[in-house]
XYZ file of C-alpha atoms in Angstrom:
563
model
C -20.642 28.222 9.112
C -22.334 26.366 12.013
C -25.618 24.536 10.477
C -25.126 23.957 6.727
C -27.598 24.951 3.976
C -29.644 22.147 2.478
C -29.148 22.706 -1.249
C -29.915 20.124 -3.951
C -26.970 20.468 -6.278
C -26.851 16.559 -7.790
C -30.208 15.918 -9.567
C -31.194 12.242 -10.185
C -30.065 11.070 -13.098
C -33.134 11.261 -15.505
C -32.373 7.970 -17.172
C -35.558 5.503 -17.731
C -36.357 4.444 -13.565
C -37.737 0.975 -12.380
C -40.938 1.438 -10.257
C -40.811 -0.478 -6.705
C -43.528 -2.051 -7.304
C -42.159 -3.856 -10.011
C -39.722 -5.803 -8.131
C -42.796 -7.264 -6.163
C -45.424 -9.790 -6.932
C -49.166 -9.398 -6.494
C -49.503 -10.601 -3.911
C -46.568 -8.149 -2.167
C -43.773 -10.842 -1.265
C -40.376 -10.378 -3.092
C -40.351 -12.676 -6.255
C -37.640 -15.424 -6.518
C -35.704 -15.407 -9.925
C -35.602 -18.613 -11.596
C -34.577 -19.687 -14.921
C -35.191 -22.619 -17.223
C -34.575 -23.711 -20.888
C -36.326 -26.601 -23.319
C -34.711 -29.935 -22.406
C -34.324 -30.465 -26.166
C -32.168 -27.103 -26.938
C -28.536 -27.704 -28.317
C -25.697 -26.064 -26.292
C -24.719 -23.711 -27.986
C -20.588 -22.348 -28.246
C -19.122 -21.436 -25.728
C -19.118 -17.807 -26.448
C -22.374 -17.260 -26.281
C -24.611 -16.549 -23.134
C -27.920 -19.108 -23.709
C -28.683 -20.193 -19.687
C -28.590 -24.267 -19.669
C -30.396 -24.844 -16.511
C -32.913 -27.657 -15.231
C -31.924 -30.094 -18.007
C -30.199 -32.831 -15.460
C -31.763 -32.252 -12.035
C -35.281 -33.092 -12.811
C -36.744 -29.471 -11.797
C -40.574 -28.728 -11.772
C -41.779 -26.602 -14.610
C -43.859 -24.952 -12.369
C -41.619 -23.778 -9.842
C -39.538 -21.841 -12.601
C -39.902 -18.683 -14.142
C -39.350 -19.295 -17.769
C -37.358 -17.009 -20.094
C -39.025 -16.049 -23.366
C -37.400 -17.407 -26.215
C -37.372 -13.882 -28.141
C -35.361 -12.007 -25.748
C -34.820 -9.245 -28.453
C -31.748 -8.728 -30.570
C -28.416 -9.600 -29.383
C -25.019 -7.736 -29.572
C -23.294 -8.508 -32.720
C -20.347 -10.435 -30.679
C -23.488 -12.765 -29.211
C -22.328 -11.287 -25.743
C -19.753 -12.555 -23.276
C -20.808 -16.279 -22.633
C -21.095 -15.673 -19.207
C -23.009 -18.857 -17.846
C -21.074 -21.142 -20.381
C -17.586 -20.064 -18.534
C -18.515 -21.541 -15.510
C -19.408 -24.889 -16.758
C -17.266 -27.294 -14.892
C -15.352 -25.102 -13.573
C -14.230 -25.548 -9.456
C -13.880 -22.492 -7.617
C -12.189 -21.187 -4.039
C -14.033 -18.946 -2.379
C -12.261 -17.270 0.220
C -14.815 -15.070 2.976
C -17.455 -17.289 1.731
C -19.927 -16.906 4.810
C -19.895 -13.513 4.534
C -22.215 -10.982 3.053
C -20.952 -10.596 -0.657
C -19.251 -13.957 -1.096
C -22.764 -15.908 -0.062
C -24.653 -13.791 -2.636
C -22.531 -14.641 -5.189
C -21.908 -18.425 -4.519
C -26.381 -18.078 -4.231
C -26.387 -17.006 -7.787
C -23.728 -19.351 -9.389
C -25.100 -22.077 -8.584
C -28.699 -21.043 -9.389
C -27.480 -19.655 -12.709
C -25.147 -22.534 -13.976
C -26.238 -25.854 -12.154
C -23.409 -27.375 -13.882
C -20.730 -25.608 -12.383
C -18.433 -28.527 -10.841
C -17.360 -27.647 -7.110
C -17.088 -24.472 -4.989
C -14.559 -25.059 -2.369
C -15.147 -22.985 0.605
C -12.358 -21.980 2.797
C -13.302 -21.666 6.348
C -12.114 -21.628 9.915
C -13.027 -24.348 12.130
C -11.333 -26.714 14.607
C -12.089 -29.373 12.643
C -13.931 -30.848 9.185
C -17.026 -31.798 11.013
C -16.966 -27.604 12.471
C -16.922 -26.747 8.934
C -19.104 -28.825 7.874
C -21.292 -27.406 10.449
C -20.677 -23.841 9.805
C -21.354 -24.089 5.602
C -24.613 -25.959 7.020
C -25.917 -22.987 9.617
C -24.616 -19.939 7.634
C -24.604 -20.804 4.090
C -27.275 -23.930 2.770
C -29.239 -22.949 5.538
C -29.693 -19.258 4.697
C -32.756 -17.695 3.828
C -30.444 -15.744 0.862
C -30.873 -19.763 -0.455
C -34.737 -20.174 -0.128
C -34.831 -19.422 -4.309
C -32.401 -22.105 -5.002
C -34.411 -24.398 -2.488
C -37.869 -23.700 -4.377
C -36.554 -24.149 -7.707
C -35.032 -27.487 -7.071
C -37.538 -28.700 -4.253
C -36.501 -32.025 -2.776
C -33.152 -32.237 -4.487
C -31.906 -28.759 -3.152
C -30.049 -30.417 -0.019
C -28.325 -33.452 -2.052
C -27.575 -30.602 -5.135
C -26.073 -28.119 -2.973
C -23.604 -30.489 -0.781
C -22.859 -32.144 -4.076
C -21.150 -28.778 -5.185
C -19.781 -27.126 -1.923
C -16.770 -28.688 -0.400
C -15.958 -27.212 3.361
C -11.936 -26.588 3.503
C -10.578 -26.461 7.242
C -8.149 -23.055 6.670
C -7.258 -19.518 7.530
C -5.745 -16.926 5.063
C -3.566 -15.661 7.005
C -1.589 -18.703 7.384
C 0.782 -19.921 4.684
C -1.216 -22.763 2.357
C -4.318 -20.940 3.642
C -4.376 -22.633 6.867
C -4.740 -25.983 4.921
C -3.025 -29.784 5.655
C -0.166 -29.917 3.315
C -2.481 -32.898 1.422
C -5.505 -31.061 0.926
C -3.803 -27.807 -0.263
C -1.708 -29.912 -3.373
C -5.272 -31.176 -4.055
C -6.973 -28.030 -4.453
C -4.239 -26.625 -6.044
C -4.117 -29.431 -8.958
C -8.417 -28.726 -9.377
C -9.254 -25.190 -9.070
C -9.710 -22.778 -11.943
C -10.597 -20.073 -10.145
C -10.139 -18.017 -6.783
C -12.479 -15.410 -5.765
C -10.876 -13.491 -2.543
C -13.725 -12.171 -0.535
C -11.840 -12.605 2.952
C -11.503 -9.025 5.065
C -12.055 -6.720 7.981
C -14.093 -3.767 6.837
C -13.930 -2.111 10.945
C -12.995 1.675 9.797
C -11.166 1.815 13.184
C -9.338 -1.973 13.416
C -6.238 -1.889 15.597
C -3.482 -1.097 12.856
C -1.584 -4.987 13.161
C -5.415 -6.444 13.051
C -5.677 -4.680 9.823
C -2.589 -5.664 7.990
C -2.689 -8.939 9.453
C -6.493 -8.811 7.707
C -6.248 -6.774 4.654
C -2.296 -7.122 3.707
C -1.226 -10.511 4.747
C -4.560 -12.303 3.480
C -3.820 -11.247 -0.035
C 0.095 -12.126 0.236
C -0.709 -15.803 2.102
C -3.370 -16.303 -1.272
C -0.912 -15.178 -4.293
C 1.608 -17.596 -2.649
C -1.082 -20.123 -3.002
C -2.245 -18.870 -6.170
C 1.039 -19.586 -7.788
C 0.608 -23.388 -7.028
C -2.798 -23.619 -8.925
C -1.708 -24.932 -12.364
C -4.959 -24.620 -13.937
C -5.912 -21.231 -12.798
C -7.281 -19.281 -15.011
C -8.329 -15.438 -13.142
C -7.717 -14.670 -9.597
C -10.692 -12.141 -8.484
C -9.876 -9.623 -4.914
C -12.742 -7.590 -3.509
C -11.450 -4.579 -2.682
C -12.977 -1.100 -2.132
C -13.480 2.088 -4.172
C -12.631 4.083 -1.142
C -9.039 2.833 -1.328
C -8.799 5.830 -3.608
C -8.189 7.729 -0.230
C -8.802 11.665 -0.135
C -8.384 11.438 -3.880
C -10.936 14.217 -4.879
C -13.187 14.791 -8.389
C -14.178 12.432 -10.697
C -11.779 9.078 -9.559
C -10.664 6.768 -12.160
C -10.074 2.496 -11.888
C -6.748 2.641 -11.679
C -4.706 0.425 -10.204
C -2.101 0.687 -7.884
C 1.774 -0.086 -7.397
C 3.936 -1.045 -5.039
C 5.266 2.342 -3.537
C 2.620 4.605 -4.292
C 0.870 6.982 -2.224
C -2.273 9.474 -2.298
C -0.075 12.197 -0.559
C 2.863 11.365 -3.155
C 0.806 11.768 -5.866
C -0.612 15.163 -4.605
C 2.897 16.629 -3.320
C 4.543 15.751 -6.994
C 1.411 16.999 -9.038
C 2.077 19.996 -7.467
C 5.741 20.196 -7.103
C 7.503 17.702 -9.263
C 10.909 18.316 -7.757
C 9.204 17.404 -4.083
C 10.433 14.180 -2.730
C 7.912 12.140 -0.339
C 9.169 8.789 1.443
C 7.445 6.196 -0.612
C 5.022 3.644 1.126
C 6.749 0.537 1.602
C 4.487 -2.137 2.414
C 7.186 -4.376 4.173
C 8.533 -1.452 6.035
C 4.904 -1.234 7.631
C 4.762 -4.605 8.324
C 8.121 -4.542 9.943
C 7.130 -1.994 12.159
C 4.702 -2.876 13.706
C 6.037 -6.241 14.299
C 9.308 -4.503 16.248
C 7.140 -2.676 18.531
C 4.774 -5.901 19.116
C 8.180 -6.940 20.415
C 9.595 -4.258 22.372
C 6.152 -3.159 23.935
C 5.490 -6.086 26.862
C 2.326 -4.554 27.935
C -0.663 -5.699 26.258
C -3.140 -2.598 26.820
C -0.239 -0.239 26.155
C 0.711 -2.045 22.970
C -3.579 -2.496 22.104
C -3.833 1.508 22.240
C -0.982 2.097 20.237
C -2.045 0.220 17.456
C -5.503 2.048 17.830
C -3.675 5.076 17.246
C -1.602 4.401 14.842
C -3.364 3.121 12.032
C -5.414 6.365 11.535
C -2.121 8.327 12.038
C 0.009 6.325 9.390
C -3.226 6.375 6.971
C -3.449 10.210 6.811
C 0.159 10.299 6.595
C 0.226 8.780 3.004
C -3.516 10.056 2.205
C -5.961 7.489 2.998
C -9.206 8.574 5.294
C -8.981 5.462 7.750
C -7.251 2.479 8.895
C -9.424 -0.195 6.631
C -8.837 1.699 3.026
C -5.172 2.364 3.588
C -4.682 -1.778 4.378
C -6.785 -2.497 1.702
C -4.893 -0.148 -0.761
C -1.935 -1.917 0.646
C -3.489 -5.395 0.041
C -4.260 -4.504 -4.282
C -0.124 -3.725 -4.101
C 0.536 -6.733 -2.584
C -1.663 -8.523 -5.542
C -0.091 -6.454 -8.107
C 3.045 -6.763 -6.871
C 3.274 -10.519 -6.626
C 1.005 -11.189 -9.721
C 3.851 -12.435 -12.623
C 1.450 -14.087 -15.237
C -1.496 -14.415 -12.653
C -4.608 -12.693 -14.806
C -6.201 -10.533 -12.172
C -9.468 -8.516 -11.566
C -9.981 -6.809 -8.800
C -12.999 -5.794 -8.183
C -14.207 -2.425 -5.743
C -17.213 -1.704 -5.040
C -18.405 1.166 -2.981
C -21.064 1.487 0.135
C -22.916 -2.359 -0.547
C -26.223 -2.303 0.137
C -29.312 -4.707 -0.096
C -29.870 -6.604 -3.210
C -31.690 -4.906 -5.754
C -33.669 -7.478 -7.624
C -31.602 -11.035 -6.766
C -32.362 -13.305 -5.484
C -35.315 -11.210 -4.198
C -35.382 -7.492 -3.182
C -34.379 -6.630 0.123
C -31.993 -9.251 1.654
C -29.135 -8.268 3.724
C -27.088 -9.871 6.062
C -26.383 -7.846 9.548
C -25.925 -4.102 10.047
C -24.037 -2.911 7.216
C -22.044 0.406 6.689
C -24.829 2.842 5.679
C -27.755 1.336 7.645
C -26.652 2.348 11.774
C -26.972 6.090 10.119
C -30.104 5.167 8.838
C -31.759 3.502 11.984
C -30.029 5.894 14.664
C -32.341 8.617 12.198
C -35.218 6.474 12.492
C -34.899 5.972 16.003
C -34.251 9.816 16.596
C -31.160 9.382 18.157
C -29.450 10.387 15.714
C -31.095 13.737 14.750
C -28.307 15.867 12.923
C -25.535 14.985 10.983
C -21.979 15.814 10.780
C -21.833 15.816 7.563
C -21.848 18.078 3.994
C -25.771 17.016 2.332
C -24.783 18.166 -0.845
C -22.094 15.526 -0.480
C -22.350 12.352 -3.019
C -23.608 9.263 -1.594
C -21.823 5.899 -3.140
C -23.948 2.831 -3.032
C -24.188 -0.622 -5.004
C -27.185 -2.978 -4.511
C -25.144 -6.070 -3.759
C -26.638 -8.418 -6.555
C -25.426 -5.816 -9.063
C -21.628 -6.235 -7.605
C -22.335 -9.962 -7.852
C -23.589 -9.861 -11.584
C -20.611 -7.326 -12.284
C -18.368 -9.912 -10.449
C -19.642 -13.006 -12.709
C -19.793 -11.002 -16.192
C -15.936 -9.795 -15.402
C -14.991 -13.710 -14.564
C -16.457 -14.805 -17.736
C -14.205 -11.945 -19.861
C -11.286 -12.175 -18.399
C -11.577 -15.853 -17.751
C -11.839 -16.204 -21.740
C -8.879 -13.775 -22.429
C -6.236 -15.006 -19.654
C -4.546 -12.304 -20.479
C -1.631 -11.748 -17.726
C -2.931 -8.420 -16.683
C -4.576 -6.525 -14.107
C -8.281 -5.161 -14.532
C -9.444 -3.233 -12.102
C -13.743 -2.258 -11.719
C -15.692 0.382 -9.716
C -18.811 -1.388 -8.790
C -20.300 1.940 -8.139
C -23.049 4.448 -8.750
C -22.248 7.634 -7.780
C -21.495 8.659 -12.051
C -23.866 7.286 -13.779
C -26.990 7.730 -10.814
C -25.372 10.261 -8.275
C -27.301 11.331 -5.379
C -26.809 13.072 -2.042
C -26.717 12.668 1.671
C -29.405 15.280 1.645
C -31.724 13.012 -0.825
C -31.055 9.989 1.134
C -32.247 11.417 4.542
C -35.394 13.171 2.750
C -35.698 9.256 1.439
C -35.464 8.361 4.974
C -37.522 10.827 6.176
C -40.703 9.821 4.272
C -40.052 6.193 5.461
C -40.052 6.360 9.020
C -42.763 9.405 8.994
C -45.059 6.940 7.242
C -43.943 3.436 9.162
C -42.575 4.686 12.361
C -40.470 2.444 14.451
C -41.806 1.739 17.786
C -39.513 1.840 20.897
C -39.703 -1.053 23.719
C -42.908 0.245 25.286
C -44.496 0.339 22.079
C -44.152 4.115 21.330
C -43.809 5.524 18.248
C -40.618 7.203 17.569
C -41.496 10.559 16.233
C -38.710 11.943 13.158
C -37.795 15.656 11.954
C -35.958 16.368 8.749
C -32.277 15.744 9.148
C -30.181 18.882 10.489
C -26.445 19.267 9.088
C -23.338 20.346 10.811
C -20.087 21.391 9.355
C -18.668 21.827 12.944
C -17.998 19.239 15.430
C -19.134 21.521 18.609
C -22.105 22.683 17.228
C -22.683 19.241 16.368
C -22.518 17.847 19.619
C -23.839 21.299 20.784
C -26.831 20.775 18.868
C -27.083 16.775 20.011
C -26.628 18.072 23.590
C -29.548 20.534 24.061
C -31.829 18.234 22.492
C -31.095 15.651 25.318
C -31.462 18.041 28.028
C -34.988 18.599 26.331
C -35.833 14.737 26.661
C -34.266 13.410 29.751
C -35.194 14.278 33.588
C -32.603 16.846 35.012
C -30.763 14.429 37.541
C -26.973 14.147 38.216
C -27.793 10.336 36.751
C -28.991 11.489 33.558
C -26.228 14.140 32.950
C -24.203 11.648 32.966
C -25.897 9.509 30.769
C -26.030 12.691 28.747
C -22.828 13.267 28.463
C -22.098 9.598 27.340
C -24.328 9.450 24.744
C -23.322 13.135 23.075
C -19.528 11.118 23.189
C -21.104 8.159 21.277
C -22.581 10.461 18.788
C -19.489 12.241 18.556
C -17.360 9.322 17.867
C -19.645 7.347 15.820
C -19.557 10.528 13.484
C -16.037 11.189 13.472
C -15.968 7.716 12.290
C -18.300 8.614 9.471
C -16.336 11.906 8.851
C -14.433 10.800 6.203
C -17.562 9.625 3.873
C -20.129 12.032 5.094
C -17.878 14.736 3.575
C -16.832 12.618 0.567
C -15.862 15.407 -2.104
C -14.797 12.390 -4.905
C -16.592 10.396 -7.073
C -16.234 6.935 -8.991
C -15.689 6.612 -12.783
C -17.138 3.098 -13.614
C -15.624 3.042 -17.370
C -14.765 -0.959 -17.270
C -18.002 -1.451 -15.663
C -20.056 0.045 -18.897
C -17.737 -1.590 -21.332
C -19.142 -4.467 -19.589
C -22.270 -4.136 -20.016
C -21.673 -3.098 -23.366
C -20.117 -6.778 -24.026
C -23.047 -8.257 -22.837
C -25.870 -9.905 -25.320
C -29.447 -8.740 -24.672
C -29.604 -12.009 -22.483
C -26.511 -11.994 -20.159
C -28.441 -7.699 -19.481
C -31.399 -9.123 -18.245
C -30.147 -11.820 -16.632
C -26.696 -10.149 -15.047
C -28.267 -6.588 -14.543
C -25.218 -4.358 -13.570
C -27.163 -1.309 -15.245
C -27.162 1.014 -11.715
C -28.073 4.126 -14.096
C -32.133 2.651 -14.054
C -32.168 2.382 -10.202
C -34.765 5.104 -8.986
C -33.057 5.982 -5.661
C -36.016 6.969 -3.826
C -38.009 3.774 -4.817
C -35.363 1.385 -3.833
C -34.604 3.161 -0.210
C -38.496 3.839 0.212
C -39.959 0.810 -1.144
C -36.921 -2.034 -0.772
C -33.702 -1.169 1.513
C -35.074 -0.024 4.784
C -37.408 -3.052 4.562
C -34.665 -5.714 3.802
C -32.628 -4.099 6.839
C -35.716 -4.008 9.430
C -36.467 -7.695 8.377
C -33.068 -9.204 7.905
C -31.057 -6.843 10.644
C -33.411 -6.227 12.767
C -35.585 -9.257 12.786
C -38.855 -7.306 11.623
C -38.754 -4.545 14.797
């Protein structure tokens, strides 16, 4: 069929909802999360999850939000002892400048002030360029301005006291580091948290492995020199589950496996599909870097191929086929490494921490979002009873923490993988979102450069590309003045449309979605304590509340710098 009928088949899950306007303060700015304890409270064992904070760095009662000491009653295992596992610990943070990665180095160090050192692997020319960059884009950051209040004068001294700027590159053997610098690292850290990617759907194919495959190989090679570690963590993605379809379980994957093997021999076991060798990719691409001189030719060629090699084995895109690559790498190279890998789906704004709303640049969902808010984007190629995957990204960073802590305890040689996701315990659909959207911008339009209102209709859905762009073209004709100059213009911008949704195709027709099993056992480890305090509970998010009320806002203030 040409438009597709709006039908509401996912309810919201009816599960106990958080109001938006309890995530804000009277006054209507986003509250900071603090926490404090009695200077005279014993420490207690290490298995348990009592927050020791503000005891050494003489912090201002005022400026923290105190926990109540009866926080109800605990789990009979007294939880996982998530903010004693990071005591003294030193970390590597790989990616740390990005979105995710400063989140979660935001919220270690505001939850466990006596964490030792977070070394921060970055590219620069030189120390004083790192040191530069961590300044500007990390202990600068507004994401920080919690961590600043609570400890006032002493943030700037605290927070250089703890971060340690690394001169590297992943994708160089000993990360990029002088031969000195990497033995030292290697003799302190405990842990390595791999946040380092390229999440472009479309990346030129060698981009992508060089990215998302050799990043992960270059880091277990390291990884193996690190005497004391304890875990290795690796963001990955839940869409490396490919065109996987239903209800999509954490499992993880092995060298030589395929999406398109594993659907040929589930339905004819005698079948035989080549399987995907990672090395064999690599190789590949390599020999025709070689025999192709030309650098355009050899540019568009890799453009091509990616997508064609991903549907090949079964992935939607260039990005979750080297990513799916990248976990076999891990597992492949692991031996006794304990590993967690952790994949989260579409992440969005945070939820609650450190306040509601902050974001950093134009993330996946939100150029959908704003091209519909603008009107430029009136229809959508897309299904809208479709499921629509997202993860507040404070929850992926609390889910990230309480999984360190675990496995960090067991160092058990295994590998644990974790859907940071939503879409089974609080599904919702691409139709829901857009109504979401739709109430936003009809009640706070945005407002064009000459200060015009941008008027908004209900989203329109398309199962076919040419009435899509059909569709997309009449309404243009409508708007702009019938010259040879605007056709053109026409014509350009229906293309843009087109391939900006054909770059979406594979999610806005998503047909699987994301069992979160390890995630709830989680949760179910936690104490009443380490819940409140590491909230990974995505079933009590009321959809409409947080898109209305928090998301939209966080991207028009943080993206979009308030237009």
């Amino acid at each position: 069929m040409a438009m597709l009928q709006v039908q509401n088949k996912i309810p919201l899950n009816s599960t106990l909802r958080v109001p938006t306007t309890k995530l804000f303060s009277k006054n209507g700015h986003f509250p900071c999360k603090f926490y404090s304890h009695p200077k005279n409270e014993k420490i207690r064992s290490k298995k348990t999850s009592h927050l020791k904070l503000g005891i050494d760095h003489g912090l201002s009662s005022s400026c923290i939000k105190a926990l109540g000491d009866n926080q109800g009653d605990v789990l009979a295992n007294n939880g996982i002892g998530i903010v004693e596992f990071f005591e003294a610990k030193n970390i590597l943070v790989t990616g740390a400048t990005g979105f995710l990665a400063k989140v979660l180095i935001e919220k270690m160090l505001r939850t466990t002030l006596k964490i030792n050192k977070i070394y921060i692997l970055i590219r620069a020319k030189d120390k004083e360029a790192a040191f530069d960059r961590v300044t500007s884009e990390i202990i600068e950051s507004k994401v920080f301005k919690c961590l600043k209040e609570m400890l006032g004068e002493s943030y700037e001294s605290f927070i250089r006291s703890k971060l340690v700027p690394i001169v590297g590159n992943i994708h160089e053997p000993n990360l990029g580091m002088d031969s000195i610098i990497a033995h030292q690292v290697a003799q302190e850290i405990d842990l390595i948290v791999d946040s380092a990617a390229n999440i472009t759907f479309d990346l030129r194919y060698d981009l992508a492995l060089e990215a998302n495959v050799n990043g992960p190989y270059q880091l277990m090679l390291f990884a193996k020199k690190c005497k004391k570690l304890k875990l290795l963590v690796h963001y990955s993605t839940a869409y490396v589950n490919g065109e996987r379809e239903g209800l999509i379980y954490e499992k993880p994957f092995t060298m030589g496996e395929s999406i398109t093997k594993e659907r040929v021999t589930s339905h004819s076991p005698s079948t035989k599909f080549p399987s995907l060798n990672v090395a064999n990719e690599l190789d590949f691409v390599s020999k025709l870097k070689n025999a192709i001189e030309n650098n355009d030719t050899f540019d568009k060629i890799m453009k091509d191929l990616g997508p064609e090699r991903a549907k090949l084995y079964g992935w939607q895109d260039t990005y979750s086929f080297t990513k799916a690559m990248g976990e076999m790498i891990i597992d492949n190279m692991r031996e006794d490494i304990p590993i967690v890998i952790i994949r989260p789906s579409i992440i969005t704004s945070s939820y609650k921490e450190p306040f509601p709303g902050w974001i950093q640049g134009f993330r996946v969902i939100d150029p959908l979002l704003i091209f519909y808010g603008k009107g430029e984007y009136p229809c959508m190629f897309g299904d809208p009873s479709s499921l629509v995957d997202v993860v507040p990204v404070d929850v992926v960073v609390n889910t990230t923490m309480a999984a360190i802590a675990k496995h960090g305890y067991l160092q058990i040689p295994e590998l644990n993988v974790y859907h940071a996701t939503s879409s089974y315990m609080n599904p919702f659909s691409e139709l829901q979102l857009f109504n979401y959207c739709y109430e936003y911008f009809n009640s706070s339009p945005l407002v064009n450069s000459k200060g015009d209102q941008m008027k908004i209709k209900k989203m329109i859905y398309f199962d076919n590309m040419s009435d899509f762009s059909n569709y997309i073209s009449k309404k243009l004709l409508k708007e702009e003045v019938q010259d040879l100059k605007a056709q053109m213009r026409i014509k350009r911008k229906v293309k843009y449309l087109e391939n900006f949704s054909k770059l979406y195709e594979p999610y806005t027709f998503y047909k699987g979605w994301f069992h979160n099993g390890n995630m709830r056992k989680l949760m179910e480890n936690m104490s009443e304590e380490e819940r409140e305090n590491f909230d990974i509970d995505v079933s009590k998010i009321n959809w409409r509340d947080y898109f209305v009320g928090v998301h939209i806002l966080g991207v028009k203030e943080n993206a979009l710098n308030g237009k």
